[in-house]
Amino acid sequence: MNIFDDLNSIFREVFDDDTIEVNDSTTADDVDGWDSLSHVNLIVTIEQRFKIKFGTKELLTFKNVGDLRRAIERKLSGTGC
Amino acid sequence: MSFNSLQYLVFLPLTVLIFHRLSNKYKPYFLLIVSYLFYLCTHILSPFILLFTTIGGYFFAIKISETISEKDKKSLLFTGILLNIIILLSCREIFKSLIPAIGVSFFTFQNISYLIDCYLGIIQPERNFLYYALYLSFFPKLIQGPIERASNLIPQLKHMKNTICEYETLRGGVQLFFWGMFKKIFIADNIAPVITSILNDINGTSGPVLLIITYLYAIQIYCDFSGYTDMSLGSARLFGINLTNNFNYPYFSPSTQDFWRRWHITLSGWILDYIFKPLSMKGRNYGNYGVITALIITFVICGIWHGLTLNYICWGLYHGILISLSFLTYKKWEKFCKKYKINQGIIYIINVFITFNLVCFSWLFFMTKTLSDVWLILSKNITTLLNFLAIHSFDTGISTCFIIVIAIFFFIEVLQAKFNIKAYFERQNVFIRWAGYYIMIMVIILWGNYGSKETLEFMYFRF
């Protein structure tokens, strides 16, 4: 199972929409209901599912799903801060 | 020099004319000088405050990006932010009689956003002082926003050298400018004296009249501020610069969350990115409590940005609570509507109606100076509504004809939002277009309000 499968399942659950397919270039504008309020819930779910913890600074720099994916991969490989 | 003053109507075309005649090399220098002269007209000391803020932002940003240690970066960032807050508080609260630097809250907020973006690595610091100084001082947005991000404006300023004086661009700028002027001088300024006179005697004013001015104030503040924004965007476009729009038909929002995406967009974007996001991320493990606490703190700060008074703090608190309630209930409301198969159009109208009324109530904190006045108007409004609008004869001093014009104006707004009526108008032949322009200019000249200082000034100048 690759990281996008996990991300898709998380996005579908958080935004209550089974048709969501995310990729690196997906932004908040592409997902119905992804605003700054639901973003909090999304981040918490990702952290719990992948058992990782983002730093506040890096959370503020995510522009799209690609940034999010790369940060997750860095954490999982143990190279991230 | 206000956008609706005669001086500006001479200053702007003259500046545009010289700008487009200049060789490309001198254009940014010219705009910088003109912007500082423009600001000098507000107060002799104002340009010095602006220059000091600019120098601070410029050097702090470079220092932040050159520093390697995360701890030192953070210290520099906080010192830079603190410096801006001190400037803001000094001009707005502590020494406001000595240095009434109009617009200081707008350029200090831009300076703070620039420092934070450099700290986060979202942008690289601007090494050319000329462009950074112009980013903060560009006169169309200097006094009352939009609160531009460096990533949007600086690249445009750098490409300004290649600006070609295109008829279409100039026409669009002039049209937008006069549309803004129409909103300000004709609609907002004709409402202003009515509201001022009623506010001088709230006790002696009947409930139905107070209820009407509650709604009229909502129209006034929208036409005043969005009128200013149109004039600002229109002016900038004459130099080939596209500023960010601050309004997107906010009174047609179906929720308070949505209202804040459409009202004063650049301020709400700012508070969202630089206050709400860090706070909500810090408190993300506390679930809804974390989000709600972050929302309330964010909106109280947003209230304080407008002024350090109880009214503005309560206004912020009120919006924080409203958005929190909307956040907690919106999904349940959507599910309820789906379950009972309520028509989408009806849901939208109900949502817009509720949101509009909640927002109109919040303007009472802006309209009055004390909380007791808010309570007095609110209690009279409630009594009027409970009596099911038992309207006897009353007179607000506003003619029926003017009310009809306001209704037409909002109808045009609906058409623009739904069908882009402006593009349709521009496709018409030259006679129809120019007839439209003449009508608008005649309305502004003949029926605009050119009365007192209070109407001449834009409402957001005080922020």
Coordinates of C-alpha atoms in Angstrom, one line a residue:
Chain A
M1 CA 0.0 0.0 0.0
N2 CA 1.6 3.3 -1.0
I3 CA 1.4 6.6 0.8
F4 CA -1.3 7.9 -1.6
D5 CA -3.6 5.0 -0.8
D6 CA -3.4 6.0 2.9
L7 CA -3.8 9.7 2.1
N8 CA -6.8 9.0 -0.1
S9 CA -8.4 7.0 2.7
I10 CA -7.7 9.7 5.2
F11 CA -9.0 12.5 3.0
R12 CA -12.2 10.5 2.2
E13 CA -12.8 9.9 5.8
V14 CA -12.2 13.5 7.0
F15 CA -14.1 15.2 4.2
D16 CA -16.8 12.6 4.0
D17 CA -16.4 12.0 0.3
D18 CA -15.6 8.6 -1.2
T19 CA -14.7 10.0 -4.6
I20 CA -11.6 12.0 -3.5
E21 CA -8.3 11.2 -5.3
V22 CA -5.4 13.3 -4.2
N23 CA -2.0 13.8 -5.9
D24 CA 1.0 16.0 -5.3
S25 CA -0.6 19.0 -6.9
T26 CA -3.9 18.8 -5.0
T27 CA -4.6 21.9 -3.0
A28 CA -7.3 23.1 -0.6
D29 CA -9.1 24.6 -3.6
D30 CA -9.6 21.1 -5.2
V31 CA -11.2 19.5 -2.2
D32 CA -14.7 20.5 -1.2
G33 CA -14.7 21.4 2.5
W34 CA -11.0 21.6 2.9
D35 CA -10.6 24.9 4.7
S36 CA -8.5 26.1 7.6
L37 CA -10.9 24.6 10.2
S38 CA -11.1 21.1 8.7
H39 CA -7.4 21.3 8.0
V40 CA -6.8 20.9 11.8
N41 CA -8.7 17.6 11.8
L42 CA -6.9 16.4 8.7
I43 CA -3.5 17.0 10.2
V44 CA -4.4 15.3 13.5
T45 CA -5.8 12.3 11.6
I46 CA -2.6 12.0 9.5
E47 CA -0.4 12.2 12.6
Q48 CA -2.4 9.5 14.3
R49 CA -2.6 7.2 11.3
F50 CA 1.1 7.4 10.4
K51 CA 2.2 7.7 14.1
I52 CA 4.3 10.8 13.4
K53 CA 4.4 14.4 14.8
F54 CA 4.8 17.5 12.6
G55 CA 6.5 20.6 13.8
T56 CA 4.5 23.8 13.9
K57 CA 6.8 25.6 11.5
E58 CA 6.6 22.9 8.8
L59 CA 2.8 22.7 9.2
L60 CA 2.7 26.4 8.2
T61 CA 4.6 25.8 5.0
F62 CA 2.5 23.1 3.3
K63 CA 1.1 24.5 0.1
N64 CA -0.3 21.3 -1.4
V65 CA -0.5 17.5 -0.9
G66 CA 3.0 17.1 -2.4
D67 CA 4.5 19.1 0.5
L68 CA 2.5 17.1 3.0
R69 CA 3.5 13.7 1.4
R70 CA 7.2 14.6 1.4
A71 CA 7.0 15.7 5.0
I72 CA 5.4 12.3 5.9
E73 CA 8.0 10.4 4.0
R74 CA 10.8 12.4 5.8
K75 CA 9.3 11.5 9.1
L76 CA 8.8 7.8 8.3
S77 CA 12.4 7.5 7.1
G78 CA 13.6 9.3 10.2
T79 CA 15.3 12.1 8.4
G80 CA 12.8 14.8 9.3
C81 CA 13.0 17.2 12.2
Chain B
M1 CA -5.2 63.2 -0.1
S2 CA -8.3 61.1 -0.2
F3 CA -9.3 59.1 -3.3
N4 CA -12.6 61.1 -3.4
S5 CA -10.9 64.5 -3.3
L6 CA -10.5 66.9 -6.2
Q7 CA -6.7 66.9 -5.6
Y8 CA -6.6 63.2 -6.2
L9 CA -8.6 63.6 -9.5
V10 CA -5.7 65.8 -10.6
F11 CA -2.9 63.9 -9.0
L12 CA -3.8 60.4 -10.4
P13 CA -4.1 61.3 -14.1
L14 CA -1.0 63.4 -13.9
T15 CA 1.0 60.6 -12.2
V16 CA -0.2 58.1 -14.8
L17 CA 0.6 60.4 -17.7
I18 CA 4.2 61.0 -16.4
F19 CA 4.6 57.3 -15.5
H20 CA 3.9 56.1 -19.0
R21 CA 6.0 58.8 -20.6
L22 CA 9.1 57.9 -18.5
S23 CA 11.8 55.6 -19.6
N24 CA 11.4 52.2 -18.0
K25 CA 14.5 52.6 -15.8
Y26 CA 12.9 55.5 -13.9
K27 CA 9.4 54.2 -13.4
P28 CA 9.9 52.5 -10.0
Y29 CA 11.9 55.5 -8.7
F30 CA 9.2 57.8 -9.8
L31 CA 6.4 55.7 -8.2
L32 CA 8.3 55.6 -5.0
I33 CA 8.8 59.3 -4.8
V34 CA 5.2 59.9 -5.8
S35 CA 4.0 57.5 -3.1
Y36 CA 6.0 59.2 -0.4
L37 CA 4.7 62.6 -1.5
F38 CA 1.2 61.2 -1.4
Y39 CA 1.7 60.0 2.1
L40 CA 3.3 63.4 3.1
C41 CA -0.1 65.0 2.4
T42 CA -1.5 63.1 5.4
H43 CA 1.0 64.4 8.0
I44 CA 4.5 65.8 7.9
L45 CA 5.9 62.9 10.1
S46 CA 4.1 60.0 8.4
P47 CA 6.7 59.3 5.6
F48 CA 9.4 59.0 8.3
I49 CA 7.3 56.3 10.1
L50 CA 6.9 54.5 6.9
L51 CA 10.6 54.8 6.0
F52 CA 11.6 53.5 9.5
T53 CA 9.2 50.5 9.2
T54 CA 10.6 49.8 5.7
I55 CA 14.2 49.9 6.8
G56 CA 13.4 47.6 9.8
G57 CA 11.5 45.1 7.6
Y58 CA 14.2 45.1 4.9
F59 CA 17.2 44.4 7.2
F60 CA 15.4 42.0 9.6
A61 CA 14.3 39.8 6.7
I62 CA 17.8 39.6 5.2
K63 CA 19.2 38.8 8.7
I64 CA 16.6 36.1 9.3
S65 CA 17.4 34.4 6.0
E66 CA 21.2 34.6 6.6
T67 CA 21.0 33.2 10.1
I68 CA 21.5 29.5 10.4
S69 CA 20.5 28.7 14.0
E70 CA 16.8 28.2 14.4
K71 CA 16.8 29.8 17.8
D72 CA 18.4 33.0 16.5
K73 CA 16.1 33.1 13.5
K74 CA 13.1 32.9 15.9
S75 CA 14.6 35.7 18.1
L76 CA 15.1 37.9 15.1
L77 CA 11.6 37.2 13.9
F78 CA 10.0 38.0 17.3
T79 CA 12.1 41.2 17.6
G80 CA 11.0 42.3 14.1
I81 CA 7.4 41.6 14.9
L82 CA 7.6 43.4 18.2
L83 CA 9.1 46.4 16.5
N84 CA 6.1 46.6 14.2
I85 CA 3.7 46.2 17.0
I86 CA 5.4 49.0 18.9
I87 CA 5.2 51.3 15.8
L88 CA 1.5 50.4 15.4
L89 CA 0.6 51.0 19.0
S90 CA 2.6 54.2 19.2
C91 CA 0.9 55.7 16.2
R92 CA -2.6 54.3 16.8
E93 CA -2.9 54.6 20.6
I94 CA -0.1 56.1 22.6
F95 CA 1.0 59.1 20.5
K96 CA -1.9 59.3 18.1
S97 CA -2.4 63.1 18.6
L98 CA 1.3 63.6 17.8
I99 CA 1.8 61.2 14.9
P100 CA -1.6 60.4 13.4
A101 CA 0.0 58.1 10.8
I102 CA -3.0 57.0 8.7
G103 CA -2.6 53.5 7.3
V104 CA 0.0 52.4 9.7
S105 CA -1.9 49.3 10.6
F106 CA -1.9 48.3 6.9
F107 CA 1.8 48.7 6.2
T108 CA 2.9 47.2 9.6
F109 CA 0.8 44.1 8.9
Q110 CA 2.4 43.8 5.5
N111 CA 5.8 44.1 7.1
I112 CA 5.0 41.4 9.6
S113 CA 3.6 39.0 6.9
Y114 CA 6.9 39.6 4.9
L115 CA 9.1 38.7 7.9
I116 CA 7.1 35.6 8.7
D117 CA 7.1 34.4 5.1
C118 CA 10.9 34.9 5.0
Y119 CA 11.2 33.0 8.3
L120 CA 9.2 30.1 7.0
G121 CA 11.1 30.1 3.8
I122 CA 8.0 30.7 1.7
I123 CA 9.7 33.7 0.0
Q124 CA 13.3 34.9 -0.3
P125 CA 14.0 38.4 1.1
E126 CA 14.1 41.2 -1.4
R127 CA 17.7 42.5 -1.8
N128 CA 16.8 45.6 -3.8
F129 CA 15.7 48.2 -1.3
L130 CA 13.8 50.2 -4.0
Y131 CA 11.3 47.4 -4.6
Y132 CA 10.8 46.6 -1.0
A133 CA 10.2 50.3 -0.2
L134 CA 7.8 50.4 -3.1
Y135 CA 6.0 47.3 -1.9
L136 CA 5.2 48.9 1.4
S137 CA 4.5 52.4 0.1
F138 CA 2.7 51.9 -3.3
F139 CA 0.2 54.7 -3.0
P140 CA -3.0 53.1 -4.3
K141 CA -2.9 50.6 -1.4
L142 CA -1.0 52.6 1.2
I143 CA -3.7 54.1 3.3
Q144 CA -6.4 51.6 3.5
G145 CA -5.1 48.4 1.9
P146 CA -5.5 45.8 0.4
I147 CA -3.0 44.2 2.7
E148 CA -0.8 42.8 -0.1
R149 CA 1.6 39.8 0.3
A150 CA 5.1 40.4 -0.9
S151 CA 4.9 37.3 -3.1
N152 CA 2.0 38.9 -5.0
L153 CA 3.2 42.5 -5.3
I154 CA 7.0 42.5 -5.5
P155 CA 7.2 40.4 -8.7
Q156 CA 4.6 42.7 -10.4
L157 CA 6.6 45.8 -9.3
K158 CA 9.7 44.3 -10.8
H159 CA 8.0 43.6 -14.1
M160 CA 6.5 47.1 -14.1
K161 CA 9.4 48.2 -16.3
N162 CA 7.8 46.3 -19.2
T163 CA 4.4 47.7 -18.7
I164 CA 2.8 48.7 -21.9
C165 CA 0.2 51.4 -21.8
E166 CA -2.7 49.3 -23.2
Y167 CA -6.1 50.9 -23.8
E168 CA -8.0 47.9 -22.4
T169 CA -6.0 48.0 -19.1
L170 CA -6.5 51.7 -18.7
R171 CA -10.2 51.5 -19.5
G172 CA -10.7 48.8 -17.0
G173 CA -8.8 50.8 -14.3
V174 CA -10.9 54.0 -15.0
Q175 CA -14.1 52.0 -15.0
L176 CA -13.3 50.4 -11.7
F177 CA -12.3 53.7 -10.2
F178 CA -15.5 55.4 -11.1
W179 CA -17.6 52.4 -10.0
G180 CA -15.9 52.7 -6.6
M181 CA -16.5 56.4 -6.5
F182 CA -20.2 55.8 -7.3
K183 CA -20.5 53.4 -4.3
K184 CA -18.7 55.9 -2.0
I185 CA -20.0 59.3 -3.0
F186 CA -23.4 58.4 -4.1
I187 CA -24.5 55.5 -1.9
A188 CA -22.3 55.5 1.3
D189 CA -22.1 59.3 1.6
N190 CA -25.8 59.8 1.2
I191 CA -26.5 57.3 4.0
A192 CA -23.8 58.7 6.3
P193 CA -25.5 62.0 7.5
V194 CA -28.8 60.2 8.2
I195 CA -27.0 57.7 10.4
T196 CA -24.9 60.3 12.2
S197 CA -28.0 62.4 13.0
I198 CA -29.9 59.4 14.3
L199 CA -27.0 58.3 16.4
N200 CA -26.9 61.6 18.1
D201 CA -30.3 60.9 19.5
I202 CA -30.8 57.1 19.9
N203 CA -33.1 57.5 22.9
G204 CA -35.5 59.7 21.0
T205 CA -35.5 57.6 17.8
S206 CA -38.3 55.1 17.3
G207 CA -37.7 51.4 17.0
P208 CA -38.6 50.9 13.3
V209 CA -36.2 53.8 12.3
L210 CA -33.4 52.2 14.4
L211 CA -34.1 48.8 12.7
I212 CA -33.8 50.4 9.3
I213 CA -30.6 52.2 10.1
T214 CA -29.1 48.9 11.3
Y215 CA -29.5 47.6 7.8
L216 CA -28.6 51.0 6.2
Y217 CA -25.3 51.0 8.1
A218 CA -24.5 47.6 6.7
I219 CA -25.0 49.0 3.2
Q220 CA -23.0 52.1 4.1
I221 CA -19.9 50.3 5.4
Y222 CA -19.9 47.9 2.5
C223 CA -20.2 50.6 -0.2
D224 CA -17.7 52.8 1.6
F225 CA -15.0 50.2 2.0
S226 CA -15.6 48.2 -1.2
G227 CA -15.9 51.6 -3.0
Y228 CA -12.5 52.5 -1.6
T229 CA -11.1 49.1 -2.7
D230 CA -12.4 49.5 -6.2
M231 CA -10.8 53.0 -6.4
S232 CA -7.6 51.5 -5.1
L233 CA -7.6 48.6 -7.5
G234 CA -8.6 50.9 -10.4
S235 CA -5.7 53.3 -9.6
A236 CA -3.2 50.5 -9.4
R237 CA -4.3 49.0 -12.7
L238 CA -3.5 52.3 -14.4
F239 CA 0.2 51.4 -13.6
G240 CA -0.3 47.9 -14.8
I241 CA -0.5 46.5 -11.2
N242 CA -3.2 44.0 -10.1
L243 CA -3.9 44.3 -6.4
T244 CA -5.9 41.7 -4.5
N245 CA -9.6 42.2 -4.4
N246 CA -10.9 42.6 -0.9
F247 CA -14.6 41.8 -1.5
N248 CA -16.5 39.0 -3.1
Y249 CA -20.2 39.8 -2.6
P250 CA -20.0 39.3 1.2
Y251 CA -23.7 39.9 1.9
F252 CA -24.6 36.8 -0.2
S253 CA -22.6 34.5 2.0
P254 CA -24.4 31.4 3.2
S255 CA -22.4 31.1 6.5
T256 CA -20.3 33.3 8.7
Q257 CA -17.3 31.2 7.8
D258 CA -18.0 32.1 4.2
F259 CA -18.6 35.7 5.0
W260 CA -15.0 36.0 6.3
R261 CA -13.8 34.5 3.0
R262 CA -15.6 37.3 1.2
W263 CA -15.3 40.4 3.4
H264 CA -12.0 42.3 3.7
I265 CA -10.4 39.2 2.2
T266 CA -6.8 40.4 2.6
L267 CA -7.2 41.1 6.4
S268 CA -9.1 37.8 7.0
G269 CA -6.4 35.9 4.9
W270 CA -3.7 37.6 7.1
I271 CA -5.3 36.8 10.4
L272 CA -6.0 33.2 9.2
D273 CA -2.4 32.6 8.1
Y274 CA -0.5 34.4 10.8
I275 CA -2.7 34.0 13.9
F276 CA -5.3 31.3 13.5
K277 CA -3.1 28.7 11.8
P278 CA -0.2 28.7 14.3
L279 CA -2.7 28.8 17.2
S280 CA -4.9 26.0 15.9
M281 CA -1.9 23.9 15.0
K282 CA -0.5 24.3 18.5
G283 CA -3.8 23.3 20.0
R284 CA -4.6 20.6 17.5
N285 CA -4.6 17.8 20.0
Y286 CA -7.4 19.3 22.0
G287 CA -10.0 18.6 19.3
N288 CA -12.8 21.1 18.9
Y289 CA -11.8 23.0 22.0
G290 CA -8.5 23.8 20.5
V291 CA -10.1 25.1 17.3
I292 CA -12.7 27.1 19.1
T293 CA -10.1 28.7 21.4
A294 CA -7.9 29.6 18.4
L295 CA -10.9 31.1 16.6
I296 CA -12.0 33.2 19.5
I297 CA -8.4 34.5 20.2
T298 CA -8.0 35.2 16.5
F299 CA -11.1 37.2 16.1
V300 CA -10.6 39.2 19.4
I301 CA -7.2 40.2 17.9
C302 CA -8.9 41.1 14.7
G303 CA -11.3 43.3 16.7
I304 CA -8.3 44.9 18.5
W305 CA -6.7 45.6 15.1
H306 CA -9.7 48.0 14.4
G307 CA -9.0 49.8 17.7
L308 CA -8.4 49.2 21.4
T309 CA -12.0 49.8 22.5
L310 CA -14.5 47.5 24.2
N311 CA -16.8 47.8 21.2
Y312 CA -14.2 46.4 18.8
I313 CA -13.2 43.6 21.3
C314 CA -16.8 42.6 21.7
W315 CA -17.2 42.7 17.9
G316 CA -14.3 40.3 17.5
L317 CA -15.5 38.1 20.3
Y318 CA -19.0 38.0 18.7
H319 CA -17.6 36.9 15.3
G320 CA -15.3 34.3 17.0
I321 CA -18.3 32.8 18.8
L322 CA -20.4 32.9 15.6
I323 CA -17.8 31.1 13.5
S324 CA -17.3 28.6 16.3
L325 CA -21.0 27.9 16.3
S326 CA -21.0 27.7 12.5
F327 CA -18.0 25.3 12.7
L328 CA -19.8 23.0 15.2
T329 CA -23.2 23.0 13.5
Y330 CA -22.7 23.4 9.8
K331 CA -22.3 19.7 8.9
K332 CA -25.2 18.8 11.1
W333 CA -27.4 21.4 9.4
E334 CA -26.3 20.1 5.9
K335 CA -27.1 16.6 6.9
F336 CA -30.5 17.7 8.3
C337 CA -31.3 19.4 5.0
K338 CA -30.2 16.4 3.0
K339 CA -32.2 14.0 5.2
Y340 CA -35.4 16.0 4.8
K341 CA -34.7 16.8 1.1
I342 CA -35.0 20.5 1.5
N343 CA -34.6 22.4 -1.8
Q344 CA -31.0 23.6 -2.2
G345 CA -32.2 27.1 -3.4
I346 CA -34.4 27.5 -0.3
I347 CA -31.5 26.4 2.0
Y348 CA -29.2 28.9 0.3
I349 CA -31.7 31.8 0.7
I350 CA -32.4 30.8 4.4
N351 CA -28.6 30.6 5.1
V352 CA -27.9 34.0 3.4
F353 CA -30.8 35.6 5.3
I354 CA -29.6 34.3 8.6
T355 CA -25.9 35.2 7.9
F356 CA -26.8 38.7 6.7
N357 CA -28.8 39.5 9.8
L358 CA -26.1 38.1 12.1
V359 CA -23.5 40.3 10.3
C360 CA -25.8 43.4 10.4
F361 CA -26.1 43.0 14.2
S362 CA -22.3 42.9 14.5
W363 CA -22.0 46.3 12.8
L364 CA -23.8 47.8 15.7
F365 CA -20.5 47.5 17.6
F366 CA -18.9 49.5 14.7
M367 CA -21.7 52.0 14.4
T368 CA -21.8 53.1 18.0
K369 CA -19.1 54.1 20.5
T370 CA -20.3 52.4 23.6
L371 CA -21.8 49.0 24.5
S372 CA -24.8 50.7 26.2
D373 CA -25.7 52.2 22.8
V374 CA -25.4 48.8 21.2
W375 CA -27.7 47.4 23.8
L376 CA -30.2 50.3 23.4
I377 CA -30.4 49.8 19.6
L378 CA -30.6 46.1 19.9
S379 CA -33.4 46.1 22.5
K380 CA -35.4 48.6 20.5
N381 CA -34.8 46.4 17.4
I382 CA -36.0 43.3 19.2
T383 CA -39.1 45.1 20.5
T384 CA -39.9 46.3 17.0
L385 CA -39.6 42.8 15.6
L386 CA -41.7 41.3 18.4
N387 CA -44.4 43.8 17.6
F388 CA -44.2 42.2 14.2
L389 CA -43.0 45.4 12.6
A390 CA -46.0 47.5 13.9
I391 CA -44.8 50.3 11.7
H392 CA -46.6 53.5 12.2
S393 CA -45.5 56.5 10.2
F394 CA -41.8 57.1 10.5
D395 CA -39.2 59.1 8.6
T396 CA -35.5 58.2 8.3
G397 CA -34.8 61.2 6.1
I398 CA -34.0 58.8 3.1
S399 CA -36.1 59.2 0.0
T400 CA -37.9 56.3 -1.5
C401 CA -36.1 57.0 -4.7
F402 CA -32.8 56.5 -3.0
I403 CA -33.9 53.2 -1.5
I404 CA -34.9 52.0 -5.0
V405 CA -31.5 53.0 -6.3
I406 CA -29.8 50.9 -3.5
A407 CA -32.1 48.0 -4.5
I408 CA -31.0 48.4 -8.1
F409 CA -27.4 48.5 -7.0
F410 CA -27.7 45.2 -5.2
F411 CA -29.5 43.7 -8.1
I412 CA -26.6 44.7 -10.3
E413 CA -24.3 43.1 -7.8
V414 CA -26.3 39.8 -8.0
L415 CA -26.2 40.0 -11.8
Q416 CA -22.4 40.6 -11.7
A417 CA -21.9 37.7 -9.3
K418 CA -24.0 35.3 -11.3
F419 CA -23.6 36.4 -15.0
N420 CA -20.6 38.8 -15.1
I421 CA -22.8 41.6 -16.4
K422 CA -19.7 43.9 -16.6
A423 CA -18.2 41.7 -19.4
Y424 CA -21.6 41.9 -21.2
F425 CA -21.6 45.7 -20.8
E426 CA -18.1 45.9 -22.3
R427 CA -19.2 44.0 -25.4
Q428 CA -21.9 46.6 -26.2
N429 CA -21.3 49.2 -28.9
V430 CA -19.6 52.5 -28.1
F431 CA -22.8 54.5 -27.8
I432 CA -24.3 52.2 -25.1
R433 CA -21.0 52.1 -23.2
W434 CA -20.5 55.8 -23.2
A435 CA -24.2 56.4 -22.3
G436 CA -23.5 54.2 -19.2
Y437 CA -20.4 56.1 -18.3
Y438 CA -22.2 59.5 -18.6
I439 CA -25.1 58.3 -16.5
M440 CA -22.8 57.1 -13.7
I441 CA -20.7 60.3 -13.8
M442 CA -23.8 62.5 -13.8
V443 CA -25.3 60.6 -10.9
I444 CA -22.0 61.1 -8.9
I445 CA -21.9 64.8 -9.8
L446 CA -25.5 65.6 -9.3
W447 CA -26.5 63.4 -6.4
G448 CA -23.3 62.6 -4.7
N449 CA -22.8 64.0 -1.2
Y450 CA -19.9 66.5 -1.0
G451 CA -21.0 67.8 2.4
S452 CA -19.1 67.4 5.6
K453 CA -15.6 66.1 6.5
E454 CA -17.2 63.0 8.1
T455 CA -18.7 62.0 4.8
L456 CA -15.6 62.8 2.8
E457 CA -13.4 60.6 4.9
F458 CA -13.4 56.8 4.2
M459 CA -14.7 54.8 7.2
Y460 CA -11.6 52.6 7.3
F461 CA -9.2 55.6 7.5
R462 CA -9.4 55.4 11.3
F463 CA -7.9 51.9 11.2

